[in-house]
Coordinates of C-alpha atoms (C1' of nucleotides) in Angstrom, one line a residue:
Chain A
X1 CA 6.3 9.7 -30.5
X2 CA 4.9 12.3 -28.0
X3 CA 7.9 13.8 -27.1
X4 CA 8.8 14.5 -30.9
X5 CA 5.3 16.4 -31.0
X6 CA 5.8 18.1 -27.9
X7 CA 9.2 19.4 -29.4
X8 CA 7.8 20.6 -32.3
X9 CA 5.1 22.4 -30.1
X10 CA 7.4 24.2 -28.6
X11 CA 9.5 25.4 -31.7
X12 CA 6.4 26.7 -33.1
X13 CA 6.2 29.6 -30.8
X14 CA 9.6 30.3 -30.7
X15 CA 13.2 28.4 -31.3
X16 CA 14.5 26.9 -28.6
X17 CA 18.1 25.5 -27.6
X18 CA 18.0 21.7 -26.6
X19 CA 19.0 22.8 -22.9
X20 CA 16.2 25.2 -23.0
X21 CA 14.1 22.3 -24.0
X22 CA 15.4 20.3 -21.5
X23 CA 14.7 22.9 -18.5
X24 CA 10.9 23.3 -19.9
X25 CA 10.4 19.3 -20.0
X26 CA 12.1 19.4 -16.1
X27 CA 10.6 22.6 -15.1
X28 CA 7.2 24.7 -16.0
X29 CA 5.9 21.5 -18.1
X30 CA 7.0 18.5 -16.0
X31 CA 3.4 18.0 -14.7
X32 CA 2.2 16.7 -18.1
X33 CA 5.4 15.3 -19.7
X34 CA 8.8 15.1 -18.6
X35 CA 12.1 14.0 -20.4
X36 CA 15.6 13.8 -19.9
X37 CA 18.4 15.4 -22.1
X38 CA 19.9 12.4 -23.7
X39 CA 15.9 12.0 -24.6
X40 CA 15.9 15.5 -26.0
X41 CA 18.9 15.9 -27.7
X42 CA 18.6 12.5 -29.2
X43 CA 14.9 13.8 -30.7
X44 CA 16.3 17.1 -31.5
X45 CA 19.2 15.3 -33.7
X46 CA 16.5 12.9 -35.5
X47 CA 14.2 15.6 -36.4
X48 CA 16.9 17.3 -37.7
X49 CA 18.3 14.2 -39.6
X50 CA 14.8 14.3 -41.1
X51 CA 14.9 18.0 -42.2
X52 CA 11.6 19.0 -39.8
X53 CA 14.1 21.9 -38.2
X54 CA 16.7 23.5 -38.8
X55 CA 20.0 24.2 -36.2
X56 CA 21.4 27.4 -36.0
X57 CA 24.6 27.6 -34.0
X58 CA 25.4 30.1 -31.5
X59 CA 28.3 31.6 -30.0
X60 CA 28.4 33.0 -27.0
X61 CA 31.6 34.5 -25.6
X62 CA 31.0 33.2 -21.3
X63 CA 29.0 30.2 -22.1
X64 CA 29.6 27.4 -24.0
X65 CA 28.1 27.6 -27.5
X66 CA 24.6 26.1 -28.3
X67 CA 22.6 25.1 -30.9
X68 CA 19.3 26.9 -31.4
X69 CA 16.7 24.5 -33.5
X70 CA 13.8 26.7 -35.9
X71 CA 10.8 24.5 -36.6
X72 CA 10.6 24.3 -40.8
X73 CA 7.6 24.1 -43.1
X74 CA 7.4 20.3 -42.8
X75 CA 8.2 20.5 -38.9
X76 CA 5.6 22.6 -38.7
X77 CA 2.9 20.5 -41.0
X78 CA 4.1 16.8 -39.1
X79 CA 2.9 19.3 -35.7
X80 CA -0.6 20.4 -37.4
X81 CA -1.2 17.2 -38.9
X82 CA -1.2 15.2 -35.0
X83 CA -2.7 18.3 -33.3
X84 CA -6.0 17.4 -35.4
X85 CA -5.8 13.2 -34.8
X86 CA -7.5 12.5 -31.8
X87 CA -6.3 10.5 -29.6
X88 CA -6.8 6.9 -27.3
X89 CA -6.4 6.7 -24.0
X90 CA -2.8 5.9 -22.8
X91 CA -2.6 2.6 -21.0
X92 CA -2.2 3.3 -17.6
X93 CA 0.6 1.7 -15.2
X94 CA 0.8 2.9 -11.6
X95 CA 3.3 1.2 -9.6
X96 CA 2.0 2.7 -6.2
X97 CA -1.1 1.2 -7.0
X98 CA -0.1 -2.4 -7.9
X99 CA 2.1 -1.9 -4.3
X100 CA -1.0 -1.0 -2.6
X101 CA -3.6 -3.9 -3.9
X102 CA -0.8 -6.4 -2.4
X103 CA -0.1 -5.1 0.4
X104 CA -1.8 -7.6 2.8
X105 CA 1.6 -8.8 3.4
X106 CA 2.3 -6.0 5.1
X107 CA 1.6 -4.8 8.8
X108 CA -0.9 -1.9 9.3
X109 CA 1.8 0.3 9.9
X110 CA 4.1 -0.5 7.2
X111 CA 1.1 0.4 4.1
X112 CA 0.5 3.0 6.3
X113 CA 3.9 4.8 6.2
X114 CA 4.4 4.0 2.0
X115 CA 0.9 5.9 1.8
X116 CA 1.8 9.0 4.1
X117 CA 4.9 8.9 2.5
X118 CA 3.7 9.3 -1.0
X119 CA 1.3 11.7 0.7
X120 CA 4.4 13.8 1.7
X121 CA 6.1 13.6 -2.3
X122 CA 2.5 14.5 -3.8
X123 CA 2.3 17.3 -1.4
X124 CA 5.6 18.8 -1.9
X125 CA 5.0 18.2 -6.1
X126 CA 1.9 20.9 -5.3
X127 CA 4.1 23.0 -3.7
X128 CA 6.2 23.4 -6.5
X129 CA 3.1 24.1 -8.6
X130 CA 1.7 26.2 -6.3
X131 CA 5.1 28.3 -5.7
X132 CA 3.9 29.5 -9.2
X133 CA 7.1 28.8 -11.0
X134 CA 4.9 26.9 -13.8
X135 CA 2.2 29.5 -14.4
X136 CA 5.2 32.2 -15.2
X137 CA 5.4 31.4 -18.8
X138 CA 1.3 32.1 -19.2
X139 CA 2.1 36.1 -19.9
X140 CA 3.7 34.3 -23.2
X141 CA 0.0 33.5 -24.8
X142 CA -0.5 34.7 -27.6
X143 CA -4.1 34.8 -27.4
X144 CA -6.9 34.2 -24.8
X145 CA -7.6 31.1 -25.9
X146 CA -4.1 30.1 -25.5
X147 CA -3.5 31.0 -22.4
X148 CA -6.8 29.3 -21.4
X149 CA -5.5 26.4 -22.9
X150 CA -2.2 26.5 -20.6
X151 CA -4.1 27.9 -17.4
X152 CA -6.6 24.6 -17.8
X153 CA -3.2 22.2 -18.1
X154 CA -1.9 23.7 -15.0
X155 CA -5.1 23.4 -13.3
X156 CA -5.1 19.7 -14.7
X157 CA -2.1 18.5 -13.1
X158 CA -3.8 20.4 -9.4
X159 CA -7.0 18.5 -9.8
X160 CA -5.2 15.4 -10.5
X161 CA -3.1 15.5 -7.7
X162 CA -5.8 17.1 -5.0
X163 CA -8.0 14.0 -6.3
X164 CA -4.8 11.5 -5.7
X165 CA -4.7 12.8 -2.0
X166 CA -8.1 12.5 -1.4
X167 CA -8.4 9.0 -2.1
X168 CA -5.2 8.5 0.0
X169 CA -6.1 10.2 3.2
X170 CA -9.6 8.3 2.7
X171 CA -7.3 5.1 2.5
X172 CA -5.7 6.1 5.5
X173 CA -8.5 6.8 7.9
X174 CA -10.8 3.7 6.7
X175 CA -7.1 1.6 7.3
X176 CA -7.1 3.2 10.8
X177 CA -10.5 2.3 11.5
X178 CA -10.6 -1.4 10.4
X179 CA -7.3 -1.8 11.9
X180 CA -8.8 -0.5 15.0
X181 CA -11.6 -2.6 14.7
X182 CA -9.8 -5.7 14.6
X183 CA -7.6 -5.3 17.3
X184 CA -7.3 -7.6 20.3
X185 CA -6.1 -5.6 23.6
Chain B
X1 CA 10.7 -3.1 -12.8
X2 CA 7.2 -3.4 -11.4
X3 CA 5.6 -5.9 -14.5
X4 CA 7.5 -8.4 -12.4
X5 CA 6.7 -7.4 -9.1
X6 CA 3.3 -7.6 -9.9
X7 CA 3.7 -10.8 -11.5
X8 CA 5.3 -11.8 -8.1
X9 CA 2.5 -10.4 -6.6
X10 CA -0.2 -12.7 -8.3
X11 CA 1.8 -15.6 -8.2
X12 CA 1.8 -14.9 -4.6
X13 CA -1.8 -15.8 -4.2
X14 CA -2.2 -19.2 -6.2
X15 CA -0.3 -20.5 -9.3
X16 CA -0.9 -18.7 -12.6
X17 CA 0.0 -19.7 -16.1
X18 CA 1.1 -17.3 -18.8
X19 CA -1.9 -17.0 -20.3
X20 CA -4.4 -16.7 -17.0
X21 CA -1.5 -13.6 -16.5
X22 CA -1.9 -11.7 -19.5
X23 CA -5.4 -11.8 -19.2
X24 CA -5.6 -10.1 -16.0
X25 CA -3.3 -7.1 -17.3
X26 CA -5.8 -6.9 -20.0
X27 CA -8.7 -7.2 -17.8
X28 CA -9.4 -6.6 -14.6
X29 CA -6.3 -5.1 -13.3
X30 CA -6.0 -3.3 -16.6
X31 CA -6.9 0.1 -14.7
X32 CA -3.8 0.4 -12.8
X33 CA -1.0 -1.7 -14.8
X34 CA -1.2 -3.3 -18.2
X35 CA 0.9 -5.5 -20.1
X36 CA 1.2 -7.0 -23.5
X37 CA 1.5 -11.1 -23.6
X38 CA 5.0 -10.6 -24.8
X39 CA 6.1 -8.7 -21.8
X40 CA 4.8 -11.6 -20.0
X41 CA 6.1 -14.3 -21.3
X42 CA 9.3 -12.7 -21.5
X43 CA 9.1 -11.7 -17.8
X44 CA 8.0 -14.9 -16.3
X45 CA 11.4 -16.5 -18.5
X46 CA 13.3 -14.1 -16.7
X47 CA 11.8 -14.8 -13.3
X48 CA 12.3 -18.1 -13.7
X49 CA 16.0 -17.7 -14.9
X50 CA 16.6 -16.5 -11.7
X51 CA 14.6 -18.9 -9.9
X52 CA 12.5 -17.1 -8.3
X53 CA 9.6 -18.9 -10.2
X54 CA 9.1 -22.5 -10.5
X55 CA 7.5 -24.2 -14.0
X56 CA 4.9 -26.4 -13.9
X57 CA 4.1 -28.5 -17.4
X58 CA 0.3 -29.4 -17.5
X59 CA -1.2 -31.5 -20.1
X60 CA -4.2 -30.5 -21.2
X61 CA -6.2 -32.8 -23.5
X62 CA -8.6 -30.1 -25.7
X63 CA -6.2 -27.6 -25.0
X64 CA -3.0 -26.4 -25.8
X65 CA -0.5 -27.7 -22.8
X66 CA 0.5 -24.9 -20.3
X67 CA 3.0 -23.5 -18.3
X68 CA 2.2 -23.0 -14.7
X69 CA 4.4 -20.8 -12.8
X70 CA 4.8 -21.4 -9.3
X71 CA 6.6 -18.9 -6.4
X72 CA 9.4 -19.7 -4.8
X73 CA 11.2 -18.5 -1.6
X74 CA 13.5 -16.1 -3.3
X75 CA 10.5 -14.9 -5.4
X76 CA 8.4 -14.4 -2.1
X77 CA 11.2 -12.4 -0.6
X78 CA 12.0 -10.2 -3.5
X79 CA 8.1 -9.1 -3.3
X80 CA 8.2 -9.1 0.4
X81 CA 10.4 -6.5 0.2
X82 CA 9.4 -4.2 -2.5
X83 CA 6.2 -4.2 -1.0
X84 CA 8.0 -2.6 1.8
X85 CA 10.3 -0.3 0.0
X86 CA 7.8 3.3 -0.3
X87 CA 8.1 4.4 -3.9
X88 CA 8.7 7.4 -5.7
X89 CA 6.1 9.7 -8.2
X90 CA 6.1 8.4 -11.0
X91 CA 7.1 10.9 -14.2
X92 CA 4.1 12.0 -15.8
X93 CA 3.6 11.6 -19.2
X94 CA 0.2 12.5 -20.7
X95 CA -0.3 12.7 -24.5
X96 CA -3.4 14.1 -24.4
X97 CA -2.2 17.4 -22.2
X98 CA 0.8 17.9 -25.1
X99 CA -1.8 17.9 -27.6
X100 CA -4.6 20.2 -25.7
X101 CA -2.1 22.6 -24.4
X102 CA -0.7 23.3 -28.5
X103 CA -4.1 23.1 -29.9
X104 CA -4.4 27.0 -30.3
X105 CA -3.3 26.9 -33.7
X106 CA -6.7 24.4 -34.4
X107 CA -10.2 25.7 -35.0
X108 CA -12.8 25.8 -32.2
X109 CA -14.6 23.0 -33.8
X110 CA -11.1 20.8 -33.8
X111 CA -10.5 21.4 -30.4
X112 CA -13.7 20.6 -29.3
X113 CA -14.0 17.8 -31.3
X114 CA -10.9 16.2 -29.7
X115 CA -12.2 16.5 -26.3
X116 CA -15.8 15.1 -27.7
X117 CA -13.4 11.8 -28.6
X118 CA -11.4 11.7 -25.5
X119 CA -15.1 12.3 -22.9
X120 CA -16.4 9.2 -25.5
X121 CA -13.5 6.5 -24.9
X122 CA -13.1 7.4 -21.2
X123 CA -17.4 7.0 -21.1
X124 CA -16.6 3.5 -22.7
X125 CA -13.9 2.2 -20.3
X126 CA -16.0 3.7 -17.0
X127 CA -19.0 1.1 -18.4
X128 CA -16.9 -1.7 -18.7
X129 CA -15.6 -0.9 -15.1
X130 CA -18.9 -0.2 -14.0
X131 CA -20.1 -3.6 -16.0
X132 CA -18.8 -5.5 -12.6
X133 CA -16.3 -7.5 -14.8
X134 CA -13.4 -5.7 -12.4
X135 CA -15.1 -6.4 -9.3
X136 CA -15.6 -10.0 -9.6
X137 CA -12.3 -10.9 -8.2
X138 CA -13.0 -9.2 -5.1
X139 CA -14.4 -12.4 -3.5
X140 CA -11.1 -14.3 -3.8
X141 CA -9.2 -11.6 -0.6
X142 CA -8.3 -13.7 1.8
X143 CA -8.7 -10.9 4.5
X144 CA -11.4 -8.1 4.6
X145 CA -8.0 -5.7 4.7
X146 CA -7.0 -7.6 1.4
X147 CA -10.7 -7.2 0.3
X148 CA -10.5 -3.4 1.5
X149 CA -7.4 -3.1 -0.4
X150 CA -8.4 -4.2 -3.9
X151 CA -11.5 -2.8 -3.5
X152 CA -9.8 1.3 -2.8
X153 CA -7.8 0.3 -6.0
X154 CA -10.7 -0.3 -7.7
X155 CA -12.4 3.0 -6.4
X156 CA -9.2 4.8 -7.3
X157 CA -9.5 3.8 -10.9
X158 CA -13.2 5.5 -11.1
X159 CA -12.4 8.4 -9.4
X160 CA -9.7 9.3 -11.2
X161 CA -11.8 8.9 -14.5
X162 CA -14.5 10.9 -12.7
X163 CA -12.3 13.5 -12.2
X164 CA -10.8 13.1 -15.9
X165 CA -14.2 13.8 -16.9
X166 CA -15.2 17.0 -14.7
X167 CA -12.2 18.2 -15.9
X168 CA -12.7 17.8 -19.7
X169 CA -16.6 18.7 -19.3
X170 CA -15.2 22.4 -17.6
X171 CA -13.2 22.6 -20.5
X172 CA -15.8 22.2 -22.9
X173 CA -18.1 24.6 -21.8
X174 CA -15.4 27.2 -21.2
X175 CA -14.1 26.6 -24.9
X176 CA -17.5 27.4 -26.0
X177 CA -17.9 30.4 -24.0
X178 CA -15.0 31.7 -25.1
X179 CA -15.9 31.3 -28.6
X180 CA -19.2 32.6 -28.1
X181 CA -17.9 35.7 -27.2
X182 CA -14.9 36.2 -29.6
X183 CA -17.5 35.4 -32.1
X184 CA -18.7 38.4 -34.9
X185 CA -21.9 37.6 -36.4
Chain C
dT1 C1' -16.7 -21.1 -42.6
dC2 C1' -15.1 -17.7 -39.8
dA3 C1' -14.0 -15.7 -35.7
dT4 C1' -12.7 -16.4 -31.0
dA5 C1' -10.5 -18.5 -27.1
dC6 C1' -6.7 -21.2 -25.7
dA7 C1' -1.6 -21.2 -25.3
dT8 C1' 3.2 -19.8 -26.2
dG9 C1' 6.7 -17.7 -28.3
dT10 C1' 10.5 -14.7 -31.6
dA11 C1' 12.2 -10.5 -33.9
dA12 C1' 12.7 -5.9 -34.7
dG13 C1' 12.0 -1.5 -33.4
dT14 C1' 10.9 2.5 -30.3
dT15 C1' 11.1 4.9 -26.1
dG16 C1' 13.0 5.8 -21.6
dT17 C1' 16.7 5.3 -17.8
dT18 C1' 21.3 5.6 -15.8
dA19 C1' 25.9 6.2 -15.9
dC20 C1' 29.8 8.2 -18.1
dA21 C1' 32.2 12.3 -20.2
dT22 C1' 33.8 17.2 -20.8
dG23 C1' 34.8 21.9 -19.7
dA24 C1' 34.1 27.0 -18.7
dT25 C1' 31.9 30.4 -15.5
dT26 C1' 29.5 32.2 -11.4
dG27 C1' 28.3 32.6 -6.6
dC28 C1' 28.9 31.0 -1.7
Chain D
dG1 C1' 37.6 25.3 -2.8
dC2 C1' 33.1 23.4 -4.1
dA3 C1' 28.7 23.2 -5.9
dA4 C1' 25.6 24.8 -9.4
dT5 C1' 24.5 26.5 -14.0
dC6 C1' 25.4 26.4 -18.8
dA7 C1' 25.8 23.2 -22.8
dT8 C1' 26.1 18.9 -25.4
dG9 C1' 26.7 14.5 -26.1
dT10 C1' 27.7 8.8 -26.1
dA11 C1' 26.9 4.0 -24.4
dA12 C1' 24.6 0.5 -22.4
dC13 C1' 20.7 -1.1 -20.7
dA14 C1' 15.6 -1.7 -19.5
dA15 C1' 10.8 -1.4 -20.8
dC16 C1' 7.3 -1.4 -24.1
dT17 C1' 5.1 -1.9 -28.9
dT18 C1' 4.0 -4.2 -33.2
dA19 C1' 4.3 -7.6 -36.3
dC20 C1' 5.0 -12.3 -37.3
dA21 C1' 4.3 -17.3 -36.2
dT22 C1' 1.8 -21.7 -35.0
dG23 C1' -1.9 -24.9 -34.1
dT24 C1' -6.4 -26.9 -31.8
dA25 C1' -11.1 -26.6 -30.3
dT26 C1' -15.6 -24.5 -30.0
dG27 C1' -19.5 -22.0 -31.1
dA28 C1' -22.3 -18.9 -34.2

DNA sequence: TCATACATGTAAGTTGTTACATGATTGC
DNA sequence: GCAATCATGTAACAACTTACATGTATGA
């Protein structure tokens, strides 16, 4: 399980609480994998059934108390271990795309509002980005290399989504065209 | 869920059977959504619980007999208007981004050696779209927009590869850069 | 003879979503 | 007064994976 990795990530450069996991996974690191809380605390409560960390609890005197999880020795070889397995490629499964190929049944202007609409949700995804709320946490490297690794998975998720709206503004002019090819006046 | 809205979706054009379905989520329409034969079976049962499919028994004499799944009104409409309903982003979820952006605590040569695997099974699936075997289909659109349409999905598929692969390249090079110049002799 | 294609399914498990549940504090 | 943030969870469900199960026909 990815998100079980991608805890154990995480606790390897510094403990984390589950809600603190649960902002990273909804914040800064949403563009490569997300998860909910029930996800995260349910993870964080198996890997500590299976002794891979370890819980401290906190009290704090305004807030509610916490629970602040350490990555242990085996935590930490289960992490080092799948960092060096390489890995297949994930099956992919885009709804907007199986929407898209049967959309004949549509009118013109009906694919063409669902594409300018996810148009406007990819664009306001790269604003987030680009507001630079996820490239805060690259002062935490701890060494060029790392923050190079973090600065390319940031620029991953741009490229990815610049490339998305390229092929959808092509879809939408070549749509414009043919439709106005076909018309009868 | 959108395994049964694309299920609509084929069923839409002709009659399928189970089998004639799960080879298409394996195949040709395996670049935007795939599906296991269990999923399937257990989704056209469903669809057909709720009558929006119709089952057809055929004979066969060499082979096995088959279930042919037919749509029917309520089927057609549920598509009809998903196809119309515009759809969110989808939550990203990329194992491969986990495992590059923790892979500081690997060697150069580990690092590099995942990316070498990931460029190599990426290569493999871009021949066997470039093979034709996904294009084939294309003659079967009923329209030139239908044709237009599952041709851009097609395109989307190797662009988004192509741009998979620029990425990873960039990576590559940089990572060796980098090492080359951190490097004591 | 051995693998592959045809054809359909069950069972058990994992992963992910959505709704429900609680309760203090802080800022508007 | 009301929403948001902090903080953690349960329960029910939906979606997906993997292994098990069966049996014929065809071609290498």
């Amino acid at each position: 399980m990815s998100l079980k990795h991608a805890i154990l990530g995480f606790l390897n450069m510094r403990p984390f609480s589950g809600y603190e996991l649960y902002k990273l996974f909804n914040g800064s690191v949403n563009n490569y994998w997300s998860a909910t809380h029930t996800q995260i605390y349910k993870a964080l409560s198996e890997l500590a059934r299976v002794k891979m960390v370890e819980i401290e609890l906190v009290h704090q005197e305004t807030n509610p108390d916490k629970k602040v999880y350490h990555l242990k020795q085996s935590g930490k070889a289960e992490l080092q271990n799948w960092l060096e397995t390489p890995l297949d490629l994930a099956p992919v499964r885009d709804k907007f795309l199986v929407q898209f190929s049967f959309s004949d049944s549509l009118d013109d202007k009906d694919i063409i509002c669902n594409i300018e609409s996810y148009i406007e949700k990819i664009n306001e995804k790269m604003d987030v980005i680009k507001a630079g709320h996820y490239s805060e946490y690259l002062k935490y490297a701890h060494s060029n290399r790392e923050k190079f690794l973090w600065e390319k998975t940031l620029e991953h998720g741009i490229r990815s989504y610049e490339n998305e709206l390229h092929w959808l503004r092509d879809c939408l002019s070549e749509l414009k065209q043919l439709s106005a090819g076909t018309e009868e006046s």
